[in-house]
Coordinates of C-alpha atoms in Angstrom, one line a residue:
X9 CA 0.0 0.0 0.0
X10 CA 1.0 3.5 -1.1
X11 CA 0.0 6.6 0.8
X12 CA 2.2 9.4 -0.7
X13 CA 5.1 8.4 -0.9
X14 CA 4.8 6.4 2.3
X15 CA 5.1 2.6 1.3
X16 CA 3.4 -0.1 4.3
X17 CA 2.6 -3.4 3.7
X18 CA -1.3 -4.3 4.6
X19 CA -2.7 -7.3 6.8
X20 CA -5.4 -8.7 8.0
X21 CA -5.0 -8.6 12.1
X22 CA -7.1 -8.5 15.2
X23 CA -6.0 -5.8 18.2
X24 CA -4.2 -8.1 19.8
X25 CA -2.2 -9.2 16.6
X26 CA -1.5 -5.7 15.7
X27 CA -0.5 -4.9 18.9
X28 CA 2.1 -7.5 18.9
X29 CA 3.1 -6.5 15.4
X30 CA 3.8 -2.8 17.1
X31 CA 5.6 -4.1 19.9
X32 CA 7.9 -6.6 17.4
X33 CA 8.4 -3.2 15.1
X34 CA 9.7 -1.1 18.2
X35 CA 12.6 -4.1 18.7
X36 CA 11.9 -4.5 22.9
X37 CA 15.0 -5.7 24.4
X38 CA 12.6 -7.9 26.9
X39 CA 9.4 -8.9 27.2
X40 CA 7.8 -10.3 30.1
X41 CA 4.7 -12.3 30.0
X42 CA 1.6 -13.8 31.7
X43 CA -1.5 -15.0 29.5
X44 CA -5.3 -13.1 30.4
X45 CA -8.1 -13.4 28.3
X46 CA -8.1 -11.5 26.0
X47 CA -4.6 -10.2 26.0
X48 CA -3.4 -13.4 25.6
X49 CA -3.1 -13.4 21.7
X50 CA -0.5 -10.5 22.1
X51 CA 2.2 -12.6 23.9
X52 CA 1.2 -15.6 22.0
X53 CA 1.9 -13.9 18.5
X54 CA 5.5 -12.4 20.2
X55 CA 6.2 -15.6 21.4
X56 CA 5.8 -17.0 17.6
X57 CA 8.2 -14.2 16.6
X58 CA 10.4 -14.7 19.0
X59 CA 10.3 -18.5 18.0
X60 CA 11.0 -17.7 14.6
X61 CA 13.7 -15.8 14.8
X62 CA 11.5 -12.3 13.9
X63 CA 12.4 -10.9 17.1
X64 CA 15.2 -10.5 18.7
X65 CA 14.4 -10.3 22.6
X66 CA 14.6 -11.7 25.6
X67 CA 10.8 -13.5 26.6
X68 CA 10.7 -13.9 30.0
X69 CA 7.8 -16.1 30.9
X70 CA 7.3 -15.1 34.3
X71 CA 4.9 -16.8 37.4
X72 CA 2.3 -13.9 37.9
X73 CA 1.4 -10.3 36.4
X74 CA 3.1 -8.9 39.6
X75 CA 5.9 -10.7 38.0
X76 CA 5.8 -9.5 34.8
X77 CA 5.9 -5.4 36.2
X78 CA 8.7 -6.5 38.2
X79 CA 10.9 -7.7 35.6
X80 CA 10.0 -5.2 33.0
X81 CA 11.0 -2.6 35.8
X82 CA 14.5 -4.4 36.5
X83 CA 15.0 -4.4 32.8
X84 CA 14.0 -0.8 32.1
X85 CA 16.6 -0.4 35.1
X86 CA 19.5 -1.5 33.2
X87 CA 18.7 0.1 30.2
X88 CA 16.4 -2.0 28.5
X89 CA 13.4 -1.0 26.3
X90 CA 10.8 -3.5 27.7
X91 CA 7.2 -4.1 26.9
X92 CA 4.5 -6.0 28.9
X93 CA 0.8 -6.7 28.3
X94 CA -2.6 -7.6 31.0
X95 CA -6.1 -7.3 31.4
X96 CA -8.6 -6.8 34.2
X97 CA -7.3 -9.1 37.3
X98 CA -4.1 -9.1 35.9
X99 CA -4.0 -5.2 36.2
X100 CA -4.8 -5.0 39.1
X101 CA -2.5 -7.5 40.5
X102 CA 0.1 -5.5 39.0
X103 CA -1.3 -2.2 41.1
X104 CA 1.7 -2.2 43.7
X105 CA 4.4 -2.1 40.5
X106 CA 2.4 0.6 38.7
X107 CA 3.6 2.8 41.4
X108 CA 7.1 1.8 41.5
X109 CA 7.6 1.8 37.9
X110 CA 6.1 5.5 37.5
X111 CA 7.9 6.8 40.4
X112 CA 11.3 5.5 39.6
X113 CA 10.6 7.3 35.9
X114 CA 10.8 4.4 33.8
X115 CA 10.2 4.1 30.7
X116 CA 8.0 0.9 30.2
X117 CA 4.9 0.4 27.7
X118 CA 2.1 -1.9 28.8
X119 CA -0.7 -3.0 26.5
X120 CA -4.1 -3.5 28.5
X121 CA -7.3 -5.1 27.2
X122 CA -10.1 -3.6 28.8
X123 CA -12.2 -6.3 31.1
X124 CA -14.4 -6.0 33.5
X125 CA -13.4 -6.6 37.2
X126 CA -15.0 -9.4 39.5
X127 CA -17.0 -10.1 41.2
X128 CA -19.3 -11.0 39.8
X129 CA -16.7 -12.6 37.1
X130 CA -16.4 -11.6 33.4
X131 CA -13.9 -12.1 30.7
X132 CA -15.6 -9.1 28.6
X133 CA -15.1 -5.4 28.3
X134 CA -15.6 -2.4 30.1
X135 CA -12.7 -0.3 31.6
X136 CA -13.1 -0.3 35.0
X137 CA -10.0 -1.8 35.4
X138 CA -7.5 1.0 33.7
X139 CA -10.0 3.5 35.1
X140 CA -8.9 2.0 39.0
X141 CA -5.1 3.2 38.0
X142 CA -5.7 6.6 37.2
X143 CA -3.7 7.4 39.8
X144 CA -0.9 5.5 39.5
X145 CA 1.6 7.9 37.3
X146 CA 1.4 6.3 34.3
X147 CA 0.4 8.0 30.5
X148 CA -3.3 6.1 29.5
X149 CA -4.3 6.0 26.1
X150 CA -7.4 4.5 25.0
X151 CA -7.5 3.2 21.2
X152 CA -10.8 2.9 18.7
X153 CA -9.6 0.1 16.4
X154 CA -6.3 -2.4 15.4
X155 CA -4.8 0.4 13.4
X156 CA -4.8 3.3 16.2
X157 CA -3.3 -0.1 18.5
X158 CA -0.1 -0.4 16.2
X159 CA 0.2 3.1 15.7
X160 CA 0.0 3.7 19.4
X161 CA 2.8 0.8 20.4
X162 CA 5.2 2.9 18.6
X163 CA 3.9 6.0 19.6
X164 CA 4.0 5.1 23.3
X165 CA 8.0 4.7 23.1
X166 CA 8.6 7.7 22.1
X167 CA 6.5 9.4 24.3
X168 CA 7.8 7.2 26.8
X169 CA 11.3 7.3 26.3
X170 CA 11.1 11.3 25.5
X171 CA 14.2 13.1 27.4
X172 CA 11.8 15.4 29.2
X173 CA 9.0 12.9 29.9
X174 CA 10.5 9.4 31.0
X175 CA 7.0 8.0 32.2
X176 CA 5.3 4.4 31.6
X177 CA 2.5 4.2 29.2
X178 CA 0.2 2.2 29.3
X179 CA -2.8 1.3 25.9
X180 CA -5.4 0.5 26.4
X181 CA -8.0 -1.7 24.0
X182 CA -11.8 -2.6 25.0
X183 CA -11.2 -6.3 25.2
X184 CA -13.0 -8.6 22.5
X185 CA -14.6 -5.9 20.6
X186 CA -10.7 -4.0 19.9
X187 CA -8.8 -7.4 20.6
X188 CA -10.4 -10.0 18.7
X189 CA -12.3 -8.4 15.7
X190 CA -10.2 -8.3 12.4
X191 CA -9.3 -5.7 10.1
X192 CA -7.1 -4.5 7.2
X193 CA -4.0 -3.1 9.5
X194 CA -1.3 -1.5 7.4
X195 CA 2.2 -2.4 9.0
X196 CA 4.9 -0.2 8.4
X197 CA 8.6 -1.2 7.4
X198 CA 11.0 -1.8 9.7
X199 CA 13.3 1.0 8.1
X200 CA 10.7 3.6 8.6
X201 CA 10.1 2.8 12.5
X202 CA 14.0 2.7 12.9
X203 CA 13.9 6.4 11.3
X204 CA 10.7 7.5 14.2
X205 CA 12.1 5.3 17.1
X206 CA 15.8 5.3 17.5
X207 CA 17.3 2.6 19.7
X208 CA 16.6 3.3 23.8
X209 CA 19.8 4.5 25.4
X210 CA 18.6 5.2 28.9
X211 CA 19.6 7.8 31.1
X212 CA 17.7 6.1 34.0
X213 CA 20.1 3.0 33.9
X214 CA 22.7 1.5 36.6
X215 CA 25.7 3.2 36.0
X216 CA 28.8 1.5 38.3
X217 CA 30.4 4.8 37.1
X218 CA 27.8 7.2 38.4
X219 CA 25.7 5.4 41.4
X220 CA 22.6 6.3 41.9
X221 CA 20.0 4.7 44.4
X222 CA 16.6 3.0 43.1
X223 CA 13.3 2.3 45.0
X224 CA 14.5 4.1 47.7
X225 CA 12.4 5.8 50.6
X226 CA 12.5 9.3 51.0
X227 CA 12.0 11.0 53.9
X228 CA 8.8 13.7 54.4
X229 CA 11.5 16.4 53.9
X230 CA 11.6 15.4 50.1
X231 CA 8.8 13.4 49.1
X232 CA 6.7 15.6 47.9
X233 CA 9.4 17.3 45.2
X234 CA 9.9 13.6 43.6
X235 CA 5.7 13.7 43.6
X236 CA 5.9 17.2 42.2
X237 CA 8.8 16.0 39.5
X238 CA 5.7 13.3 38.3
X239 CA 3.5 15.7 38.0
X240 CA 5.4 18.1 36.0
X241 CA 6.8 15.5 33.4
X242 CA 2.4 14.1 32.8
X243 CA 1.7 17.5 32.1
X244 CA 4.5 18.3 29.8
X245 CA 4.0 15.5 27.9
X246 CA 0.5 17.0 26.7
X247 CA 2.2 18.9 24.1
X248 CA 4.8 16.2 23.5
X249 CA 1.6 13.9 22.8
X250 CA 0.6 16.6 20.2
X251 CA 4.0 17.1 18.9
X252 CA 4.4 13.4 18.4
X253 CA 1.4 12.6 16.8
X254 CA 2.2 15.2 14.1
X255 CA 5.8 14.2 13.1
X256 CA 4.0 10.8 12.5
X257 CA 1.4 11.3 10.9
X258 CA 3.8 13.7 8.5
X259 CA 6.2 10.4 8.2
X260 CA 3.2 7.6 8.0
X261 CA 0.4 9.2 6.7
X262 CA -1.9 8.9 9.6
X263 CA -2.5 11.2 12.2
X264 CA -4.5 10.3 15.1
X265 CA -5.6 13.8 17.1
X266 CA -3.2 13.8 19.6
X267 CA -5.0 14.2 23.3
X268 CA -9.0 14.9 21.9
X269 CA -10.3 13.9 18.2
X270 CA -13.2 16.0 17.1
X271 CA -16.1 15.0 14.3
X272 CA -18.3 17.7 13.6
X273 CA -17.9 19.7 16.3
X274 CA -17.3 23.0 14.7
X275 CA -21.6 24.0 14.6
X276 CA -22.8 21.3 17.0
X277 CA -24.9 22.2 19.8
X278 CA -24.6 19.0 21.9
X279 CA -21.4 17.1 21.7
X280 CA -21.0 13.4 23.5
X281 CA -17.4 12.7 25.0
X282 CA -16.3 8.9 23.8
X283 CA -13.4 6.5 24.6
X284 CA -12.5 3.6 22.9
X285 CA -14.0 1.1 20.5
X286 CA -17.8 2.9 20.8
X287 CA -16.0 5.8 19.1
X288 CA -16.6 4.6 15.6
X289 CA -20.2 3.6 16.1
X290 CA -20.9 6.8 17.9
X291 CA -18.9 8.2 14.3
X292 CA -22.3 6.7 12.1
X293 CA -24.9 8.0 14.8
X294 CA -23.8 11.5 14.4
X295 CA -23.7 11.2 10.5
X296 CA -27.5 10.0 10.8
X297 CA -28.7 12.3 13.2
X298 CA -27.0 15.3 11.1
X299 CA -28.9 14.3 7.9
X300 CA -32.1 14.6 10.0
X301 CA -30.7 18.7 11.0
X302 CA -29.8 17.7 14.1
X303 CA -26.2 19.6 15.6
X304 CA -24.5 16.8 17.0
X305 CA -21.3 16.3 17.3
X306 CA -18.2 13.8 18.8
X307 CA -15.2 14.5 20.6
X308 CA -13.3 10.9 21.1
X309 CA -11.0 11.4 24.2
X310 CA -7.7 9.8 23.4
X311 CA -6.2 10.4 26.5
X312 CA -7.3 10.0 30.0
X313 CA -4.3 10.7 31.7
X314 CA -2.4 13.3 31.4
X315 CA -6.4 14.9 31.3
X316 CA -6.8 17.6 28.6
X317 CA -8.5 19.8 30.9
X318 CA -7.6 22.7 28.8
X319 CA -9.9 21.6 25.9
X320 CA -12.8 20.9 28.0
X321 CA -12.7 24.3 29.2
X322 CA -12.8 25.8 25.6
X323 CA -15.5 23.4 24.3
X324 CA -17.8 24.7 27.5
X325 CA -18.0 27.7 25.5
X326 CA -19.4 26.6 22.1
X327 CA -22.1 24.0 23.1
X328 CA -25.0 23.9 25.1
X329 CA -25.0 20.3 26.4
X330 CA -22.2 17.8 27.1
X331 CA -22.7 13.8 27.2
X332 CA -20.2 11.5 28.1
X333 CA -20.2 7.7 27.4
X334 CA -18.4 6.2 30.4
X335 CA -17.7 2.6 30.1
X336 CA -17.0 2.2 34.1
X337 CA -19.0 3.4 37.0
X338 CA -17.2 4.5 40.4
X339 CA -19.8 3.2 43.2
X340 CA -21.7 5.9 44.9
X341 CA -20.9 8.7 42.2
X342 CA -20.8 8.8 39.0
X343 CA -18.5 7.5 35.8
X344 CA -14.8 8.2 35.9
X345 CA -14.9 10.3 32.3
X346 CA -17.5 11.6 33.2
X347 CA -16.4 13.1 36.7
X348 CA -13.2 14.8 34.9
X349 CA -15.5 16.5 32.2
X350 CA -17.1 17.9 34.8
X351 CA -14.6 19.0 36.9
X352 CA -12.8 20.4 33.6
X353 CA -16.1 22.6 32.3
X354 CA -16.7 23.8 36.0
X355 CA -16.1 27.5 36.9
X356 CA -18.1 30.2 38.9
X357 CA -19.8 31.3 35.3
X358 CA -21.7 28.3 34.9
X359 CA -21.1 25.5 32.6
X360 CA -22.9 23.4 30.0
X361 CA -25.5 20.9 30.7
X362 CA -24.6 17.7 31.2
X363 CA -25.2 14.0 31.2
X364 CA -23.2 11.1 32.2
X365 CA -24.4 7.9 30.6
X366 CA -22.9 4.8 31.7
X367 CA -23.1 1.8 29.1
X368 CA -21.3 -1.1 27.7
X369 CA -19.9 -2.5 31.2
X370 CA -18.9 -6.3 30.9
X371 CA -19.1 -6.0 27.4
X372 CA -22.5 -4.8 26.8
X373 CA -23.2 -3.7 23.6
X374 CA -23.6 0.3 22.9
X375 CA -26.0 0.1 19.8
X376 CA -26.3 2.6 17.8
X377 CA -30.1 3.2 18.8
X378 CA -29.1 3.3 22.6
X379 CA -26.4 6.9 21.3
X380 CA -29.2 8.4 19.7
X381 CA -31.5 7.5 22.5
X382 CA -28.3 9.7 24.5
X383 CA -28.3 12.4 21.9
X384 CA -31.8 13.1 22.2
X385 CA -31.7 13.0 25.8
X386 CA -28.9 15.8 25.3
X387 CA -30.5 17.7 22.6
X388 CA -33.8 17.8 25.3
X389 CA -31.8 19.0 28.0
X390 CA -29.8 21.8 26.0
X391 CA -33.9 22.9 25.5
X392 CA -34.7 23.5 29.1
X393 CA -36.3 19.3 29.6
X394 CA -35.1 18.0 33.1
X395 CA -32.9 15.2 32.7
X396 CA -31.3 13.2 35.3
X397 CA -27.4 13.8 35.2
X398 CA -26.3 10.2 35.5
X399 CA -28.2 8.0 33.4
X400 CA -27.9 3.9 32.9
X401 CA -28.3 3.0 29.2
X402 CA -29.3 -0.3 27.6
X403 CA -30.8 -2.0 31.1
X404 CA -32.4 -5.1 31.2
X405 CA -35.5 -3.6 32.8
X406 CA -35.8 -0.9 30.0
X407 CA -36.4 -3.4 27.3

């Protein structure tokens, strides 16, 4: 396939699969493993590169998720670019090396497929799992489809492994509808992701010529500047994430959004807030309810942490009502997306009306009559209709 003159070669991959197909063209020094559905597919197809001599690594099948953090950390510790991959459980087994990863600044990239948490037990998709590790330190991108997964693997690293930046990231994929559905996925040459991604040379690595301590305590006299040091990288990497996203779309011929993605935004009078795979069905709503005459738009939030507050506090200004899809619910309040739209929007002047509608958890499908039922609950409010601000979509009991 030819875009420009950008040359890729085109094939037929679920997420998972193009995921691993990112992670192979980003050469990882080490990977460490542990199977959960439905990640598994991604260290299954590495393994078969690995196996066939299409990767040169080190594939480290370790005893336990908790595992698998901990030796991507010790490899990312002596200079290593490493990669790892969960789901769900897994996730949040790995919740104690989250921290210690992000707050010794290294680099690491994590694929995570989006399943619900028990109990009661699930293997299907909603993201209350990545949602529970917001505040953990590390970058979280959400993806719509196997294309934005590749693309965002190599991405990652160099958002990652940017001088100024030196945080984990982590993407993230709503399991089984991203992971396991199938789609043309162009795959660019090697050569071309050697040119983006240079080879990892760390400056975060033991060096017997300059020691330095890791996973140490520090004392309440200086705790808070390392905290503070964390902080300041997530929110400089918003622009990096912009800056990024450019140079590769200008080098591959696709260019992603960087932290928001609108779609026919510039005249709408309600907008609905996405993440992830119900992006591109929430795409073909918006195109039918416009050729009614109906001002809707779509802003597809790429990133969830760092939070592009910035935006939301722009949008406030050009819509009346604001709906946000959250595919998680935080018990006793409200969705997670939702929450941060909220608090984004708020100021003393008032803000736009707003809806949080929680669908799709455990893999629940988000049909495309349940949005426009959402859109027209939006479009009512932005009219002067009461509507309750958190709203359950697609119940049994409303069949």
């Amino acid at each position: 396939m030819t875009s420009g003159n950008k040359v890729s070669k085109r094939e037929f991959l679920n997420g998972d699969e193009a995921v691993a197909y990112g992670v192979r063209l980003c050469r990882p020094n080490v990977v460490s493993v542990y199977p959960i559905t439905p990640q598994t597919i991604v260290v299954e197809k590495i393994s078969e590169f690995v196996a066939n001599k299409l990767m040169d690594c080190e594939y480290i099948h370790v005893e336990s998720e908790h595992s698998a953090m901990a030796a991507a950390m010790g490899a990312s510790m002596v200079g290593a670019r490493a990669f790892t991959a969960t789901s769900s459980q897994g996730l949040a087994y790995m919740h104690e090396m989250l921290h210690y990863v992000s707050g010794s600044r290294f680099p690491i990239v994590m694929m995570n497929a989006n399943r619900t948490l028990a109990a009661p037990w699930n293997i299907f998709g909603d993201q209350r799992d990545s949602m529970a590790q917001r505040d953990t330190g590390w970058i979280q991108v959400y993806v719509e489809n196997g294309q934005e997964a590749l693309d965002m693997i190599i991405q990652a690293y160099r958002l990652a492994e940017h001088e100024g930046i030196y945080l984990p990231v982590m993407v993230n994929l709503d399991g089984f509808v991203n992971t396991h559905t199938y789609e043309l996925v162009s795959v660019p040459s090697q050569k071309e992701v050697d040119e983006f991604l240079p080879a990892f040379v760390s400056k975060n690595a033991v060096d017997f010529n300059n020691p330095r301590s890791y996973c140490m305590s520090a004392s309440t006299e200086w705790n808070m500047e390392f905290r503070q040091q964390q902080h300041e990288a997530m929110m400089k990497s918003k622009k990096v994430i912009e800056s990024i996203d450019r140079e590769f779309g200008d080098k591959f011929g696709r260019y992603h959004g960087g932290m928001v993605k609108e779609y026919k935004c510039d005249d709408a009078e309600v907008v609905m807030v996405t993440t992830g795979s119900v992006s591109g069905t929430s795409r073909l709503v918006v195109d039918s309810m416009r050729e009614k005459g109906l001002k809707v738009g779509l802003v597809k939030l790429r990133f969830f942490r760092p939070f592009p507050a910035e935006y939301f506090r722009e949008l406030k200004s050009r819509v009346k009502a604001v709906g946000v899809i959250d595919r998680n619910l935080s018990f006793g309040y409200e969705g997670a997306v939702g929450s941060e739209v909220k608090s984004a929007m708020y100021d003393s002047c008032g803000s736009p009306k707003f809806i949080d509608f929680i669908a799709g958890i455990a893999g629940r499908d988000i049909k495309k009559d349940d949005i426009e039922l959402m859109y027209n609950k939006l479009l009512n409010l932005s009219m002067g209709q009461e509507e309750a601000e958190l709203q359950f979509i697609g119940m049994r009991w409303q069949e």
